[in-house]
Amino acid sequence: MTSPYHQTYAERALNHENPAAKLLLETMERKKSNLAVSVDVTRSEDFLAIVDAAGPYVCLVKTHVDVLEDFDYSLVERLQELSKRHDFVIFEDRKFADIGNTVALQYSSGVYKIANWSHITNAHPVPGSSIVKGLSSVGLPLGRGLLLLAEMSTKGSLATGSYTEEAVRMARAHRDFVIGFIAQRRMDGIGAAPDEAPEDEDFLILTPGVGLESKGDGMGQQYRTPREVVLDSGCDVIIVGRGIYGSEFQPDTIAARAERYMAEGWAAYVERTSST
Amino acid sequence: MTSPYHQTYAERALNHENPAAKLLLETMERKKSNLAVSVDVTRSEDFLAIVDAAGPYVCLVKTHVDVLEDFDYSLVERLQELSKRHDFVIFEDRKFADIGNTVALQYSSGVYKIANWSHITNAHPVPGSSIVKGLSSVGLPLGRGLLLLAEMSTKGSLATGSYTEEAVRMARAHRDFVIGFIAQRRMDGIGAAPDEAPEDEDFLILTPGVGLESKGDGMGQQYRTPREVVLDSGCDVIIVGRGIYGSEFQPDTIAARAERYMAEGWAAYVERTSST
């Protein structure tokens, strides 16, 4: 099989059984966008304005609903309307990191009921595979997908080496629900035993820490360009936050910046799939 | 200096500068309890009933406020009243696990405003030290304390070996705010360089996965007894959940079970501090 690095998103959509993975790849192909916007603001009004302005240019909106001061569940309904209108996938970046029984409750219940509305969520592999089982017991029947944090973009991250290998093994053992990784490069074949056939696997790689210039934020975040991420490292979705919505949340500026990131990300993808 | 293993909680309270660490150790000594109850229920009414019934026997109440279906902020006020009436410390087991900028928002803002009311919270060290800096920027001015997850009690946990060592180094570099660990044993001196003086350090060890019988829950959680945890492994606080409140949430039964765990945990501590 051709490596996922060289396949189109449309080709890869056919190889995925998980509905959330399929939806994301089809959306990317349809919109010609591998851009995700990460919306980390504390007021619902700003949140919705940013999503509405960036929505036409992104395949996915990444949320942290737990930073919203004035959250109530009607926000979720508004987000779902925008998701339909602008055709994007929703990814609550919850970074679950507890034992199986607890994450199952955190995912299904509470104020946020994340499993009800977020097509994709993510988890740290650190508790061991019970975290995947706990989340899967809630998410799989709903057609949801999970990303594991195999690497982080922060300075001094401990998600390296054997930790990353274990994350990939955990994903490989739960391919019905784990659709890919938060990582800085492709994970195909990492940590595989000689008798496994990692050439058949296709994990989606979603990559934070993307900026038009490489630099940092003073809080340990490090940035790479869309071209470095998609072409050099073979990642699939570039995740951009403040680089799109800045600090003033102006719709025209947001749209213009999102369009620019979308174009850069897509150009890198076209170059990648044209290469052999 | 005598090892923290052999010191009384009262002696150790004098060695801590952090207000949350001091409060916890003083509370343990005053109540003669090293028992924490972990309350993972989805209804506020049950939550408050359990806290009220177990409150007299515990030094600390561990919460997961994000699993409560009917959370509103008045619950926090009720919890704070119970904390004063029954004299216990509050620990929101949030397991922060994101980059510095995001965890600072998650800790201070949103619906839960954890930093406003939780004396202690915890974080995974996996993102690198930016997570401690982000949380510290919010919690230190409020006199809060942080525990790092150096180990987990689940099967297949990746928090082992060099990961655990890095967690301890990260704590050692931020001793004003990091007061100890979620772990299964003492961490004193782990990962220390030869020229460091780890004998001066005193990290609190809070230990989940405690039951009166050693066994598991079918979701990857593994249990050890209070004696194994406090005497054999030198941990400071035993964390018990369902073992105290069961599935029927009967106040008399909860009180009786909490009292039994408290007695077992304290006996192990007395035996430990009497040994040389």
XYZ file of C-alpha atoms in Angstrom:
552
model
C 0.000 0.000 0.000
C 1.171 3.552 -0.730
C 2.178 5.364 2.440
C -0.454 7.745 3.853
C 2.138 10.464 3.286
C 1.609 10.155 -0.476
C -2.120 9.418 -0.542
C -4.818 12.034 -0.989
C -7.214 12.708 1.855
C -10.007 11.307 -0.364
C -8.136 8.029 -0.848
C -7.477 7.793 2.852
C -11.137 8.437 3.718
C -11.922 5.109 2.028
C -9.485 3.236 4.285
C -11.011 4.409 7.546
C -13.879 2.578 9.249
C -14.305 5.050 12.067
C -17.044 7.585 11.177
C -15.221 10.550 12.726
C -12.005 9.826 10.807
C -13.950 9.407 7.591
C -15.873 12.640 8.198
C -12.708 14.609 8.838
C -10.876 13.326 5.750
C -13.906 13.875 3.526
C -14.334 17.390 4.894
C -10.673 18.172 4.224
C -10.990 16.993 0.642
C -14.308 18.774 0.056
C -13.135 22.109 1.463
C -9.550 21.785 0.306
C -8.449 22.675 3.800
C -6.202 20.943 6.286
C -6.469 23.870 8.667
C -7.947 23.648 12.161
C -8.615 26.703 14.261
C -8.034 26.397 17.984
C -10.349 28.781 19.812
C -9.141 29.559 23.330
C -11.147 32.554 24.457
C -13.135 33.017 27.640
C -16.344 34.674 26.382
C -18.990 32.774 24.397
C -19.693 35.796 22.204
C -16.034 35.973 21.102
C -15.916 32.214 20.692
C -18.886 32.146 18.319
C -17.670 35.190 16.380
C -14.295 33.563 15.785
C -15.811 30.236 14.761
C -18.205 31.988 12.410
C -15.435 34.032 10.793
C -12.902 31.214 10.469
C -15.481 28.484 9.761
C -15.456 28.694 5.939
C -11.695 28.052 5.838
C -11.238 25.229 8.300
C -11.859 21.498 8.285
C -12.046 21.421 12.055
C -12.672 23.652 15.054
C -10.755 22.770 18.198
C -12.378 23.868 21.431
C -11.586 24.160 25.130
C -15.123 24.648 26.391
C -13.908 24.648 29.969
C -12.258 28.061 29.634
C -15.542 29.789 28.747
C -16.676 31.941 31.692
C -20.300 32.101 30.545
C -20.740 28.600 29.151
C -24.180 27.155 29.013
C -25.347 24.269 26.926
C -26.991 26.506 24.304
C -23.454 27.356 23.187
C -23.084 23.771 22.032
C -26.207 24.096 19.919
C -24.866 27.278 18.339
C -21.567 25.543 17.650
C -23.365 22.627 16.027
C -25.329 25.024 13.792
C -22.076 26.683 12.707
C -20.546 23.254 12.122
C -23.350 22.443 9.690
C -23.417 25.850 8.022
C -19.648 26.037 7.454
C -19.007 22.288 7.167
C -16.389 21.621 9.807
C -15.704 18.867 12.332
C -15.679 19.572 16.092
C -12.781 18.529 18.323
C -12.961 19.223 22.046
C -9.327 19.271 23.126
C -10.083 17.855 26.567
C -6.808 15.974 27.015
C -8.426 13.302 29.174
C -5.814 11.912 31.533
C -7.539 9.924 34.269
C -8.420 6.299 34.934
C -11.022 4.529 32.762
C -13.983 4.868 35.085
C -13.415 8.589 35.642
C -12.825 9.552 32.012
C -15.991 7.691 30.988
C -17.936 9.979 33.355
C -16.040 13.103 32.325
C -16.684 12.336 28.648
C -20.394 11.469 28.905
C -21.623 13.494 31.854
C -21.208 16.681 33.788
C -22.016 20.132 32.492
C -20.326 19.632 29.137
C -21.456 16.168 27.932
C -18.586 16.231 25.440
C -19.461 12.907 23.829
C -22.840 14.309 22.781
C -21.423 16.881 20.408
C -17.670 16.569 19.833
C -16.859 14.330 16.862
C -13.299 13.924 18.062
C -11.629 14.259 21.426
C -8.195 13.399 22.759
C -6.437 11.719 25.651
C -3.015 11.287 27.132
C -1.856 7.654 27.073
C -0.131 7.995 30.459
C -2.734 6.075 32.533
C -2.345 2.999 30.293
C -4.900 1.472 27.957
C -7.744 1.685 30.505
C -8.189 5.301 29.437
C -8.917 4.208 25.865
C -11.319 1.520 27.065
C -13.172 3.960 29.324
C -13.567 6.561 26.572
C -14.369 3.976 23.917
C -17.220 2.567 26.025
C -18.887 5.972 25.670
C -17.652 7.248 22.296
C -17.611 4.247 19.997
C -21.407 3.656 20.049
C -21.822 7.345 19.121
C -19.417 7.125 16.169
C -16.814 9.305 17.853
C -13.049 9.142 17.366
C -10.114 9.567 19.724
C -6.665 11.053 19.231
C -3.852 10.092 21.554
C -1.233 12.650 22.534
C 1.862 10.861 21.306
C 3.997 14.007 21.394
C 3.593 17.580 22.569
C 4.889 20.782 21.038
C 6.061 22.246 24.346
C 9.646 22.577 25.525
C 10.684 19.764 27.860
C 7.743 17.514 26.908
C 8.030 14.021 28.418
C 6.084 12.488 25.514
C 9.167 11.222 23.722
C 11.001 7.971 23.059
C 9.412 4.916 24.626
C 6.439 6.984 25.807
C 5.617 7.857 22.200
C 6.128 4.240 21.149
C 3.712 3.050 23.835
C 1.156 5.608 22.677
C 1.325 4.224 19.142
C 1.055 0.632 20.365
C -2.004 1.602 22.389
C -3.570 3.174 19.302
C -2.745 0.132 17.190
C -4.533 -2.101 19.708
C -7.688 0.075 19.515
C -7.940 1.073 15.889
C -11.744 1.066 15.875
C -11.735 4.117 18.157
C -8.237 5.653 18.080
C -8.039 7.437 14.741
C -4.728 9.157 15.121
C -2.455 11.346 17.176
C -1.592 14.762 18.342
C 2.029 14.682 17.242
C 4.743 16.535 15.374
C 5.377 13.888 12.667
C 3.920 10.697 11.145
C 3.675 7.768 13.545
C 3.241 4.928 11.018
C 5.116 1.847 12.151
C 6.515 3.382 15.342
C 6.866 0.799 18.094
C 5.616 -2.001 15.834
C 6.854 -5.561 16.316
C 8.536 -7.269 13.322
C 5.488 -9.480 12.718
C 3.031 -6.588 12.606
C 2.104 -4.982 9.294
C 2.308 -1.277 9.997
C 2.226 -0.456 6.274
C -1.540 -1.038 6.446
C -2.067 1.553 9.116
C -3.181 5.083 8.564
C -3.247 7.338 11.586
C -4.302 10.950 11.272
C -1.722 13.385 12.589
C -3.037 16.656 13.991
C -0.328 19.133 14.857
C -0.480 22.135 17.159
C 2.238 24.735 17.487
C 1.912 26.028 13.903
C 2.667 29.631 12.962
C 3.636 31.445 9.779
C 6.936 32.185 11.454
C 8.795 29.710 13.671
C 9.042 31.079 17.212
C 7.615 30.655 20.737
C 5.066 32.211 23.104
C 7.148 32.592 26.272
C 5.019 29.913 27.990
C 6.924 26.975 26.510
C 4.975 26.694 23.241
C 7.182 26.313 20.152
C 6.054 27.072 16.587
C 6.739 25.535 13.161
C 5.440 26.622 9.742
C 2.646 24.841 7.796
C 5.192 23.727 5.208
C 7.535 22.230 7.812
C 4.654 20.441 9.478
C 2.812 19.089 6.415
C 5.571 18.569 3.880
C 8.670 17.861 5.962
C 6.981 15.983 8.815
C 3.972 14.499 7.002
C 1.314 15.779 9.407
C -2.277 15.970 8.206
C -3.986 18.826 10.034
C -2.343 22.068 11.103
C -3.773 23.641 14.242
C -3.552 27.424 14.561
C -4.941 29.596 17.351
C -3.957 33.222 18.022
C -2.224 33.281 14.631
C -5.737 33.381 13.185
C -7.845 35.308 15.675
C -5.214 37.574 17.219
C -6.297 39.609 20.218
C -8.988 41.802 18.685
C -11.249 39.145 17.151
C -12.066 41.175 14.004
C -14.075 39.006 11.572
C -12.418 40.354 8.414
C -8.935 39.901 9.796
C -9.768 36.418 11.068
C -11.120 35.392 7.679
C -8.091 36.790 5.871
C -5.637 35.069 8.185
C -7.517 31.773 8.095
C -7.557 31.922 4.308
C -3.810 32.455 4.254
C -3.100 29.552 6.602
C -5.508 27.377 4.618
C -3.686 28.201 1.387
C -0.265 27.506 2.893
C -1.368 24.232 4.451
C -3.055 23.057 1.290
C -0.117 24.009 -0.936
C 2.179 21.940 1.285
C -0.230 19.000 1.030
C -0.475 19.274 -2.785
C 3.302 19.362 -3.017
C 3.503 16.334 -0.730
C 0.985 14.190 -2.599
C 2.536 15.179 -5.948
C 5.965 13.980 -4.836
C 6.892 10.308 -5.022
C 17.494 15.839 58.868
C 15.306 12.865 59.768
C 13.596 11.454 56.703
C 9.969 12.561 56.206
C 9.099 8.869 56.526
C 9.926 9.015 60.247
C 8.704 12.530 61.041
C 5.263 13.346 62.392
C 2.868 15.330 60.252
C 3.136 18.144 62.835
C 6.926 18.268 62.482
C 6.634 18.284 58.739
C 4.077 21.116 58.776
C 6.843 23.332 60.177
C 9.123 22.572 57.224
C 6.652 23.631 54.549
C 6.378 27.218 53.311
C 3.475 26.594 50.984
C 0.175 27.441 52.761
C -1.736 24.521 51.229
C 0.901 21.975 52.288
C 0.993 23.447 55.776
C -2.805 23.400 56.034
C -3.009 19.775 54.949
C -0.342 18.555 57.373
C -1.827 20.533 60.264
C -5.273 19.185 59.470
C -3.953 15.616 59.405
C -2.342 16.073 62.797
C -5.350 17.829 64.320
C -7.870 15.247 63.114
C -5.555 12.267 63.400
C -6.525 11.303 59.887
C -4.503 10.642 56.780
C -7.623 9.601 54.891
C -8.936 11.389 51.814
C -12.299 10.577 50.312
C -12.579 10.713 46.536
C -16.140 11.612 45.577
C -16.977 10.612 41.996
C -20.729 10.840 41.728
C -22.811 12.647 39.136
C -25.531 14.292 41.281
C -24.822 17.274 43.536
C -27.207 15.981 46.192
C -25.300 12.698 46.474
C -21.999 14.549 46.378
C -22.901 16.779 49.314
C -24.414 13.908 51.310
C -21.227 11.863 50.942
C -18.972 14.787 51.841
C -21.115 15.573 54.881
C -21.089 11.961 56.079
C -17.380 11.302 55.475
C -16.234 14.826 56.401
C -15.546 14.226 60.116
C -13.107 11.405 59.318
C -11.060 12.830 56.480
C -8.237 15.331 56.160
C -9.098 15.994 52.541
C -11.948 15.703 50.053
C -10.955 14.949 46.481
C -13.394 16.122 43.838
C -14.067 15.759 40.118
C -16.521 18.618 39.746
C -16.708 18.043 36.012
C -18.670 14.797 36.399
C -21.558 16.517 38.205
C -24.573 16.687 35.861
C -26.273 19.487 37.791
C -23.241 21.555 38.794
C -23.730 25.173 39.525
C -21.424 27.442 41.441
C -23.542 27.305 44.619
C -22.239 23.753 45.027
C -18.804 25.211 45.607
C -20.159 27.391 48.386
C -21.809 24.378 50.019
C -18.554 22.464 49.734
C -16.649 25.316 51.331
C -19.146 25.413 54.231
C -18.660 21.684 54.772
C -14.899 22.148 54.555
C -15.085 24.626 57.441
C -17.592 22.666 59.499
C -15.742 19.341 59.233
C -12.223 20.756 58.909
C -10.935 19.251 55.694
C -8.855 20.455 52.756
C -10.272 20.524 49.204
C -8.435 18.919 46.288
C -9.936 19.157 42.801
C -8.396 16.223 40.964
C -8.361 18.032 37.628
C -5.246 16.346 36.234
C -4.291 19.383 34.173
C -2.344 18.229 31.144
C -2.145 21.058 28.621
C 0.300 23.801 27.725
C 0.964 26.650 30.181
C -1.305 29.243 28.634
C -4.272 26.869 28.429
C -3.974 25.408 31.932
C -3.770 28.921 33.386
C -7.177 29.632 31.818
C -8.632 26.253 32.776
C -7.491 26.744 36.372
C -8.670 30.344 36.833
C -11.634 30.660 34.508
C -14.535 28.859 32.940
C -17.531 27.537 34.806
C -15.520 25.978 37.622
C -12.922 28.615 38.598
C -10.992 25.874 40.382
C -8.281 28.174 41.719
C -10.916 30.143 43.657
C -11.841 27.298 45.966
C -9.562 24.245 45.653
C -6.632 24.392 48.064
C -4.786 21.769 46.071
C -4.967 20.604 42.486
C -2.834 18.346 40.331
C -1.194 18.120 36.939
C 0.552 15.673 34.695
C 4.181 16.626 34.051
C 4.020 15.405 30.439
C 3.855 18.852 28.761
C 7.121 19.899 30.458
C 7.645 22.562 33.101
C 5.493 25.146 31.296
C 2.478 23.462 32.878
C 3.817 24.223 36.355
C 4.607 27.807 35.384
C 1.137 28.338 33.909
C -0.631 26.945 36.984
C 1.728 28.671 39.397
C 1.010 32.071 37.815
C -2.595 31.605 38.951
C -2.311 29.491 42.113
C 0.744 30.761 43.939
C -0.674 34.260 44.651
C -3.760 32.538 46.105
C -1.718 30.283 48.397
C -2.624 27.145 46.476
C -0.493 24.013 46.099
C 0.084 21.627 43.223
C 0.672 17.881 43.124
C 2.368 16.323 40.137
C 1.316 12.888 38.921
C 4.632 11.092 39.201
C 3.041 7.643 39.038
C -0.421 6.225 38.428
C -2.114 3.237 40.019
C -3.493 1.880 36.737
C -2.240 -1.147 34.859
C 0.120 -0.230 32.016
C 0.743 3.304 33.309
C 3.487 5.104 31.361
C 4.435 7.195 34.408
C 7.441 5.069 35.308
C 11.223 5.186 35.140
C 12.648 8.323 33.586
C 9.170 9.864 33.364
C 8.823 9.653 37.145
C 12.341 11.019 37.601
C 11.538 14.006 35.380
C 8.383 14.643 37.384
C 10.406 14.808 40.597
C 13.005 17.101 39.023
C 10.221 19.385 37.850
C 8.798 19.482 41.394
C 12.233 20.154 42.882
C 12.649 23.141 40.556
C 9.300 24.615 41.710
C 9.147 23.854 45.414
C 7.244 27.033 46.252
C 4.198 25.682 44.420
C 4.671 21.927 43.915
C 4.015 20.404 47.324
C 4.148 16.751 46.430
C 2.991 13.945 44.223
C 0.292 11.549 43.332
C 2.407 8.419 43.574
C 2.634 4.934 45.017
C 5.774 5.474 47.161
C 8.044 8.217 48.547
C 9.850 10.266 45.925
C 12.578 11.820 48.102
C 15.837 12.024 46.216
C 14.544 10.436 43.016
C 16.267 11.845 39.958
C 18.483 14.111 42.080
C 21.969 15.029 40.879
C 24.899 14.142 43.211
C 25.377 17.805 44.191
C 21.748 18.314 45.194
C 20.661 17.852 48.800
C 17.521 15.787 48.537
C 17.612 14.968 52.255
C 16.198 18.454 52.848
C 13.176 17.844 50.702
C 9.776 16.834 51.927
C 7.193 16.052 49.305
C 3.706 14.980 50.295
C 2.671 11.683 48.753
C -1.052 11.216 48.084
C -1.958 7.734 46.958
C -5.068 6.535 45.135
C -5.949 2.915 44.553
C -6.399 2.072 48.244
C -8.831 -0.603 49.434
C -9.168 -2.774 52.547
C -8.501 -5.725 50.287
C -5.985 -5.695 47.423
C -7.797 -6.186 44.102
C -8.953 -4.329 40.957
C -12.069 -2.748 39.423
C -12.058 -4.309 35.940
C -11.249 -0.881 34.414
C -7.508 -1.106 35.057
C -7.513 0.296 38.613
C -5.408 -1.742 41.069
C -5.803 -1.630 44.876
C -3.405 -1.807 47.846
C -4.211 -1.714 51.565
C -3.681 1.341 53.843
C -0.901 -0.502 55.642
C 0.941 -1.362 52.422
C 0.629 2.205 51.228
C 1.526 4.109 54.425
C 3.897 1.757 56.204
C 5.580 -0.213 53.420
C 5.672 2.552 50.794
C 5.808 5.637 53.023
C 2.886 7.471 51.447
C 1.197 10.246 53.431
C -2.450 10.371 52.398
C -4.589 7.398 51.400
C -7.317 8.150 48.878
C -10.440 5.988 48.992
C -13.578 6.340 46.865
C -16.258 3.661 46.451
C -14.696 1.781 49.354
C -16.220 4.485 51.548
C -19.434 5.528 49.846
C -20.366 2.308 48.035
C -23.272 2.484 45.637
C -26.120 3.403 47.994
C -24.676 6.519 49.643
C -26.091 5.726 53.113
C -24.742 8.270 55.623
C -24.335 5.782 58.506
C -22.534 3.261 56.343
C -20.318 5.974 54.861
C -19.375 7.238 58.313
C -18.635 3.724 59.578
C -16.465 2.881 56.576
C -14.635 6.198 56.670
C -13.939 5.690 60.357
C -12.500 2.256 59.658
C -10.233 3.508 56.857
C -9.181 6.416 59.036
C -8.245 4.059 61.869
C -6.279 1.758 59.566
C -4.437 4.606 57.890
C -3.594 6.267 61.188
C -2.420 3.035 62.798
C -0.039 2.478 59.894
C 1.277 6.032 60.309
C 1.764 5.625 64.068
C 3.646 2.386 63.479
C 5.756 4.107 60.839
C 6.711 7.132 62.934
C 7.406 4.897 65.956
C 9.885 2.797 63.966
C 13.465 3.944 63.480
